[in-house]
Coordinates of C-alpha atoms and ligand atoms in Angstrom, one line a residue:
M609 CA 89.6 85.1 126.4
T610 CA 93.3 86.0 126.8
T611 CA 94.2 82.3 126.4
D612 CA 92.4 82.3 123.0
I613 CA 94.1 85.5 121.9
K614 CA 97.5 84.2 122.9
A615 CA 96.9 80.9 121.0
A616 CA 95.9 82.8 117.9
L617 CA 98.9 85.1 118.2
R618 CA 101.2 82.2 118.7
A619 CA 99.9 80.7 115.4
L620 CA 100.4 83.9 113.5
H621 CA 103.4 83.5 111.2
I622 CA 104.8 86.4 109.2
E623 CA 107.0 85.7 106.2
T624 CA 109.8 88.0 105.4
P625 CA 111.1 88.6 101.9
S626 CA 114.7 87.8 100.9
W627 CA 114.9 91.0 99.0
A628 CA 114.3 93.1 102.1
Y629 CA 117.8 92.2 103.3
G630 CA 119.6 93.5 100.2
N631 CA 120.3 97.1 99.3
S632 CA 117.4 99.0 97.8
G633 CA 116.4 102.5 96.9
T634 CA 114.4 104.4 94.4
R635 CA 115.1 104.9 90.8
F636 CA 117.1 107.9 91.9
K637 CA 119.6 106.2 94.2
V638 CA 120.3 102.9 95.9
F639 CA 122.1 103.5 99.2
A640 CA 124.6 100.8 100.1
Q641 CA 124.6 99.7 103.8
R642 CA 127.3 97.9 105.7
G643 CA 126.9 94.1 106.3
V644 CA 124.4 93.6 103.6
P645 CA 124.2 90.0 102.3
R646 CA 126.1 89.0 99.2
D647 CA 124.1 85.9 98.3
P648 CA 120.9 84.1 99.1
Y649 CA 122.6 82.1 101.8
E650 CA 123.5 85.2 103.7
K651 CA 120.0 86.7 103.1
L652 CA 118.5 83.6 104.8
A653 CA 121.0 84.0 107.8
D654 CA 119.6 87.6 108.3
A655 CA 116.0 86.4 108.0
A656 CA 116.8 83.8 110.6
Q657 CA 117.7 86.7 113.0
V658 CA 114.2 88.2 112.6
H659 CA 112.7 84.8 113.5
A660 CA 115.2 84.3 116.4
H661 CA 114.1 87.5 118.1
T662 CA 110.4 87.6 117.3
G663 CA 109.6 83.8 117.2
A664 CA 107.0 84.8 114.5
A665 CA 108.9 84.8 111.2
P666 CA 109.7 81.2 110.4
T667 CA 109.7 81.4 106.6
V668 CA 111.4 83.4 103.9
A669 CA 110.1 84.3 100.5
L670 CA 112.5 83.9 97.5
H671 CA 112.5 85.9 94.3
I672 CA 113.8 84.3 91.2
P673 CA 116.3 85.0 89.6
W674 CA 117.4 87.4 92.4
D675 CA 117.9 84.3 94.6
K676 CA 119.1 82.0 91.9
V677 CA 121.4 79.3 93.2
A678 CA 123.0 76.1 91.7
D679 CA 121.2 73.8 94.2
Y680 CA 117.8 74.7 95.6
G681 CA 117.7 71.6 97.8
D682 CA 120.9 72.8 99.4
L683 CA 119.5 76.3 100.0
A684 CA 116.4 74.8 101.6
A685 CA 118.7 72.6 103.8
H686 CA 120.7 75.7 104.8
A687 CA 117.4 77.5 105.8
R688 CA 116.4 74.5 107.9
D689 CA 119.8 74.6 109.7
L690 CA 119.2 78.2 110.5
G691 CA 115.8 77.4 111.9
V692 CA 113.7 78.8 109.1
G693 CA 112.0 77.5 106.0
I694 CA 111.5 78.6 102.4
G695 CA 108.1 80.3 101.8
A696 CA 106.6 81.6 98.6
I697 CA 108.6 81.6 95.4
N698 CA 108.2 84.9 93.6
S699 CA 108.5 84.9 89.9
N700 CA 110.1 87.7 88.0
V701 CA 109.1 88.5 84.5
F702 CA 109.7 92.2 84.7
Q703 CA 113.4 92.7 84.5
D704 CA 114.5 91.5 81.1
D705 CA 114.7 93.6 77.9
D706 CA 112.4 91.1 76.2
Y707 CA 109.6 92.2 78.5
M708 CA 109.4 95.8 77.5
L709 CA 106.0 95.2 75.9
G710 CA 104.9 92.7 78.4
S711 CA 105.7 89.1 79.5
V712 CA 102.8 86.6 79.3
T713 CA 100.6 89.2 77.5
N714 CA 103.3 90.3 75.1
P715 CA 102.1 90.4 71.5
D716 CA 105.2 88.3 70.5
P717 CA 104.6 84.5 71.1
A718 CA 108.3 83.9 71.6
V719 CA 108.4 86.3 74.5
R720 CA 105.3 84.8 75.9
R721 CA 106.9 81.3 75.8
K722 CA 110.0 82.6 77.5
A723 CA 107.9 84.1 80.3
L724 CA 105.9 81.0 80.7
D725 CA 109.0 78.9 80.9
H726 CA 110.2 81.0 83.7
L727 CA 107.0 80.6 85.6
L728 CA 107.2 76.8 85.1
E729 CA 110.8 76.9 86.3
C730 CA 109.6 78.6 89.5
V731 CA 107.3 75.6 90.1
D732 CA 110.4 73.3 89.7
I733 CA 112.0 75.4 92.4
M734 CA 109.0 75.0 94.6
D735 CA 109.4 71.2 94.2
A736 CA 113.1 71.4 95.1
T737 CA 112.6 73.7 98.1
G738 CA 109.3 72.2 99.4
S739 CA 107.5 75.5 98.9
G740 CA 103.7 75.4 98.5
T741 CA 103.2 78.9 97.1
L742 CA 104.0 80.6 93.8
K743 CA 103.4 84.3 93.7
L744 CA 102.7 85.8 90.3
W745 CA 103.0 89.5 89.6
F746 CA 103.0 90.8 86.1
S747 CA 104.2 94.3 85.2
D748 CA 102.3 93.9 81.9
G749 CA 100.3 96.7 80.5
T750 CA 100.4 99.5 78.0
N751 CA 101.3 103.2 78.1
Y752 CA 99.2 104.5 75.3
P753 CA 95.7 104.0 74.0
G754 CA 95.7 101.8 71.0
Q755 CA 99.2 100.4 71.8
D756 CA 97.8 96.8 72.0
D757 CA 94.5 95.0 72.1
I758 CA 93.2 95.1 75.7
R759 CA 91.0 92.0 75.3
A760 CA 93.6 89.9 73.5
R761 CA 96.0 90.6 76.3
Q762 CA 93.4 89.1 78.7
D763 CA 93.3 86.0 76.5
R764 CA 97.0 85.6 76.6
L765 CA 97.1 86.1 80.3
A766 CA 94.4 83.4 80.8
E767 CA 96.4 81.0 78.6
A768 CA 99.6 81.4 80.6
L769 CA 97.8 81.2 84.0
S770 CA 96.1 78.0 82.9
A771 CA 99.4 76.4 81.8
V772 CA 100.9 77.3 85.2
Y773 CA 97.9 76.0 87.1
D774 CA 98.1 72.7 85.3
R775 CA 101.7 72.3 86.3
L776 CA 101.0 72.8 90.1
G777 CA 101.3 69.8 92.4
A778 CA 98.5 68.6 94.7
D779 CA 99.8 70.7 97.7
Q780 CA 100.8 73.8 95.6
R781 CA 98.9 76.9 94.8
F782 CA 99.5 80.2 93.0
L783 CA 98.7 83.6 94.3
L784 CA 97.9 86.2 91.6
E785 CA 98.9 89.7 92.6
Y786 CA 97.3 92.9 91.2
K787 CA 98.6 96.4 91.0
L788 CA 96.8 99.5 89.9
F789 CA 99.6 101.0 87.8
E790 CA 103.3 101.1 87.4
P791 CA 105.3 100.4 85.4
A792 CA 102.5 100.6 82.8
F793 CA 100.7 103.9 82.9
Y794 CA 97.7 103.5 80.7
T795 CA 96.4 99.9 81.1
T796 CA 97.6 97.3 83.4
D797 CA 96.6 93.7 82.6
V798 CA 95.9 92.7 86.3
P799 CA 95.1 96.1 87.8
D800 CA 92.7 95.2 90.6
W801 CA 91.3 92.5 92.8
G802 CA 88.3 91.9 90.5
T803 CA 90.5 91.0 87.5
A804 CA 92.7 88.7 89.7
Y805 CA 89.6 87.2 91.3
A806 CA 87.9 86.4 87.9
H807 CA 91.0 84.7 86.5
C808 CA 91.4 82.7 89.7
L809 CA 87.8 81.7 89.9
R810 CA 87.9 80.2 86.4
L811 CA 90.9 78.2 87.2
G812 CA 89.9 76.6 90.5
P813 CA 90.9 76.2 94.2
K814 CA 94.7 76.3 93.7
A815 CA 94.5 79.9 92.3
Q816 CA 94.0 82.6 94.8
V817 CA 94.4 86.4 95.1
V818 CA 97.2 88.1 97.0
V819 CA 96.5 91.6 98.3
D820 CA 99.6 93.8 98.3
T821 CA 98.5 96.7 100.5
G822 CA 100.6 99.2 98.5
H823 CA 98.9 98.5 95.2
H824 CA 95.6 100.5 95.5
A825 CA 94.5 103.9 94.6
P826 CA 94.3 106.3 97.6
G827 CA 91.2 105.9 99.6
V828 CA 90.4 102.3 98.5
N829 CA 88.8 100.4 101.3
I830 CA 91.2 97.4 101.5
E831 CA 89.4 95.7 104.4
F832 CA 86.3 95.4 102.2
I833 CA 88.4 93.6 99.6
V834 CA 89.8 91.3 102.3
A835 CA 86.3 90.5 103.7
F836 CA 84.9 89.8 100.2
L837 CA 87.8 87.5 99.1
L838 CA 87.8 85.6 102.4
R839 CA 84.1 85.0 102.1
E840 CA 84.7 83.5 98.6
G841 CA 87.7 81.4 99.8
K842 CA 89.9 83.4 97.4
L843 CA 92.2 85.3 99.8
G844 CA 95.5 83.6 99.4
G845 CA 97.7 86.0 101.2
F846 CA 99.1 89.5 101.8
D847 CA 102.1 91.4 100.6
F848 CA 102.2 93.8 103.6
N849 CA 103.8 97.3 103.4
S850 CA 102.8 100.9 103.8
R851 CA 102.2 103.7 101.4
F852 CA 101.8 107.4 101.6
Y853 CA 101.7 108.2 97.9
A854 CA 102.0 105.1 95.6
D855 CA 103.9 101.8 96.0
D856 CA 106.2 103.2 98.6
D857 CA 107.1 99.8 100.1
L858 CA 107.5 101.3 103.6
M859 CA 107.3 99.3 106.8
V860 CA 103.8 97.8 107.3
G861 CA 101.8 99.7 109.8
A862 CA 104.1 102.7 109.7
A863 CA 101.9 104.9 107.5
D864 CA 98.4 103.9 108.8
P865 CA 98.3 101.5 111.8
F866 CA 94.6 101.9 112.0
Q867 CA 94.1 100.6 108.4
L868 CA 96.3 97.6 109.3
F869 CA 94.0 97.0 112.4
R870 CA 90.9 97.2 110.2
I871 CA 92.4 94.7 107.7
M872 CA 93.4 92.3 110.5
Y873 CA 90.0 92.6 112.1
E874 CA 88.4 91.4 108.8
V875 CA 90.9 88.6 108.6
A876 CA 90.1 87.4 112.1
R877 CA 86.3 87.9 111.6
G878 CA 86.4 85.9 108.3
G879 CA 88.4 83.0 109.7
G880 CA 91.5 84.0 107.8
L881 CA 93.8 83.3 110.7
E882 CA 93.0 79.6 110.4
A883 CA 92.5 79.4 106.6
G884 CA 96.0 79.2 105.2
V885 CA 96.3 82.9 104.4
A886 CA 99.9 83.8 103.9
F887 CA 101.0 86.9 105.8
M888 CA 104.0 88.1 103.8
L889 CA 106.0 91.3 103.9
D890 CA 106.9 92.9 100.6
Q891 CA 109.0 95.9 101.6
C892 CA 112.4 97.4 101.0
H893 CA 114.4 99.4 103.5
N894 CA 116.0 102.2 101.6
I895 CA 117.3 104.3 104.5
E896 CA 116.6 102.3 107.6
P897 CA 118.7 99.3 108.8
K898 CA 117.2 96.2 107.2
I899 CA 117.0 93.5 109.9
P900 CA 115.5 95.9 112.5
G901 CA 113.1 97.1 109.8
Q902 CA 111.8 93.6 109.4
I903 CA 111.6 93.0 113.1
R904 CA 109.6 96.2 113.6
S905 CA 107.3 95.2 110.8
V906 CA 106.6 91.8 112.2
M907 CA 105.8 93.5 115.6
N908 CA 103.5 95.9 113.8
V909 CA 101.5 93.0 112.3
Q910 CA 101.4 91.3 115.7
E911 CA 100.1 94.4 117.4
A912 CA 97.4 95.0 114.8
T913 CA 96.4 91.4 115.1
A914 CA 96.3 91.4 118.9
K915 CA 94.0 94.5 118.8
A916 CA 91.8 92.8 116.2
L917 CA 91.5 89.8 118.4
L918 CA 90.5 92.0 121.3
V919 CA 87.4 93.2 119.6
D920 CA 84.4 92.2 121.7
R921 CA 82.5 90.4 118.9
D922 CA 79.4 89.8 121.0
A923 CA 79.1 93.4 122.0
L924 CA 79.8 94.4 118.4
A925 CA 77.1 92.1 117.0
A926 CA 74.6 93.4 119.6
A927 CA 75.3 97.0 118.7
Q928 CA 75.1 96.3 115.0
A929 CA 71.8 94.4 115.4
G930 CA 70.4 97.2 117.5
G931 CA 71.4 99.8 114.9
D932 CA 73.6 101.4 117.5
V933 CA 76.0 103.1 115.2
L934 CA 78.1 104.9 117.8
G935 CA 78.1 101.9 120.1
A936 CA 79.4 99.6 117.4
N937 CA 82.1 102.0 116.4
A938 CA 83.1 102.4 120.1
V939 CA 83.6 98.6 120.4
L940 CA 86.1 98.7 117.5
M941 CA 87.8 101.8 118.8
D942 CA 88.1 100.4 122.3
A943 CA 90.1 97.4 120.9
Y944 CA 92.2 99.6 118.7
N945 CA 93.1 102.0 121.5
T946 CA 94.2 99.2 123.8
D947 CA 98.0 99.0 124.4
V948 CA 98.8 95.4 123.5
R949 CA 102.5 95.7 123.9
P950 CA 102.5 94.3 127.5
L951 CA 100.6 91.3 126.3
L952 CA 103.0 90.6 123.4
A953 CA 106.0 91.1 125.7
E954 CA 104.5 88.6 128.2
M955 CA 104.0 86.1 125.4
R956 CA 107.5 86.4 124.2
E957 CA 108.8 85.8 127.7
E958 CA 106.6 82.8 128.0
A959 CA 108.2 81.5 124.8
G960 CA 111.7 82.1 126.1
L961 CA 112.4 85.2 124.1
A962 CA 113.3 88.7 125.2
P963 CA 110.3 90.9 125.7
D964 CA 111.6 93.6 123.3
P965 CA 112.9 92.1 120.0
M966 CA 114.3 95.4 118.8
A967 CA 116.5 95.8 121.9
A968 CA 117.5 92.2 121.9
Y969 CA 118.7 92.4 118.3
A970 CA 120.6 95.6 119.0
K971 CA 122.3 94.0 121.9
S972 CA 123.1 90.7 120.1
G973 CA 126.1 92.0 118.3
Y974 CA 124.9 90.4 115.0
F975 CA 125.1 93.7 113.1
E976 CA 128.7 94.3 114.2
K977 CA 129.6 90.8 113.2
I978 CA 128.1 90.9 109.7
A979 CA 129.5 94.4 109.1
A980 CA 133.0 93.1 109.9
E981 CA 132.6 89.7 108.1
R982 CA 130.9 90.7 104.9
V983 CA 133.6 92.6 103.2
G984 CA 134.5 92.0 99.5
G985 CA 132.1 90.5 97.0
T986 CA 129.1 92.1 95.6
Q987 CA 126.3 93.1 97.9
A988 CA 122.8 91.9 97.0
G989 CA 120.5 94.7 95.9
W990 CA 117.1 95.2 94.5
G991 CA 117.3 93.5 91.2
A992 CA 120.0 90.9 92.2
Ligands
LIG1910 C1 105.4 94.7 92.5 O1 105.3 96.0 92.9 C2 105.7 93.8 93.8 O2 104.7 94.1 94.8 C3 105.6 92.3 93.4 O3 105.2 91.6 94.5 C4 107.1 92.1 93.1 O4 107.4 90.7 93.2 C5 107.7 92.9 94.2 O5 106.9 94.1 94.3 C6 109.1 93.2 94.0 O6 109.6 93.9 95.1
LIG1911 MN1 104.0 92.7 96.1

C-alpha cells in the first residue's frame, strides 16, 4: 500500500509559473523584493531551486510576452542545463490597448486577427521550446447589457479556437481556461467550465479544459467539476492557487487545505494522476518571499495528494454501497486527518533530498547570493 502511494507521489510533478518569481502586487501597489529576476533566464534559475529542493517541480510555465526572448531554443537549453524543462506556454491577449473591447471576440476583425496571430506565435514558441501545452485565457467580455452581441462573441471565439486547434502539432494540445468574472463585469465569454467544455468538445481531443481553482464563485463544488471533466477525458490541467474573496492568487492549499484534498481525491479516483493532467501553479507572491512561496505550494499539493492516496477505497466503496453515510464520511476524514509529513520527508531522504525543503532552501544561501548579484537592471514584474 505505502509502496503504491510512494510511487504515485514520486510521479507527481508540479509546474511552477515563471511569473511567480517576479514582483507582483494588487492594482494598488506592487512591492519590490530583493533578488528578483531581471529576465526569463533568471526566472528559470529560481524555478530550478524549487525543483532542486522538492524534486517535484521539473517544469516551468512561460507567459508570452512577459517571457519574450530572442531565441527560445536557447532558453529551453538554459532550462535543461539548470535541470528543468519548459512547460505550458501561456498566451497573453489581455494587456494591450487594442484589447479593451476584447481579443478574439472583439467586434473589430483587425483586433481579432492580431489576437489570433499572437496565439499562433505561441504555438511557434511551443515548437521551439518543445512544449506540448498551450494555455488560453481570454479576458474577453462586456461591462454593460447591450454592449455587444453575446452570441456573436461565441461565434468569434469558436472561429479563433478552431484556427489555433488546426495549427497544433500531433503531440500538442491546448487548455482552455475559464473565469467567472474580471476584468469584464457583466458578461464573460468563457465564464465557466460548461462553456469551456462545450468549445473543447466540438474541437476534439487536443482541446481540454483547465481548472484555475481561483476562478469560481464562492461555494462552487470544484471537485465535482474535476470528477465530471475527468470522466469525459476533458480535464487537461489545473492552475492551482487559493482564494478567500475572488481571484486572490494566494498559495495553493493556504486558504482551504480540505478543498485541495477533496480535489486531489477526485483526481486520484478518476485516474487523473496517470492521465496527463498538468498540475500547474498560477500564483503571485505579493508580500511573501517568492521561491519559498513556491516551495511551500509544491509541498501543499504533495500533502493533499498523499492524503488523497491514503483513502481506503475498499472501505469507502463498502460504506457507500451499504448506505453508511457516516461511515463513508469517516473513511475520507481519516485519510484527511493523517499527518503525511513524515512519509513525504522519508521519501525525500530516499531520493537524496533534505527532508524539509523550506529549511534546506533557507540554509542554501541562494537568496543571499541573488540579492547580492541581481543589482541594476529592471526587475521582472507582473506584466513584464
Ligand atoms: C487569469 O486570471 C489567469 O488565471 C490566467 O491563467 C492568466 O494567464 C494568469 O491568471 C496571469 O497571472
Ligand atoms: Mn490561471
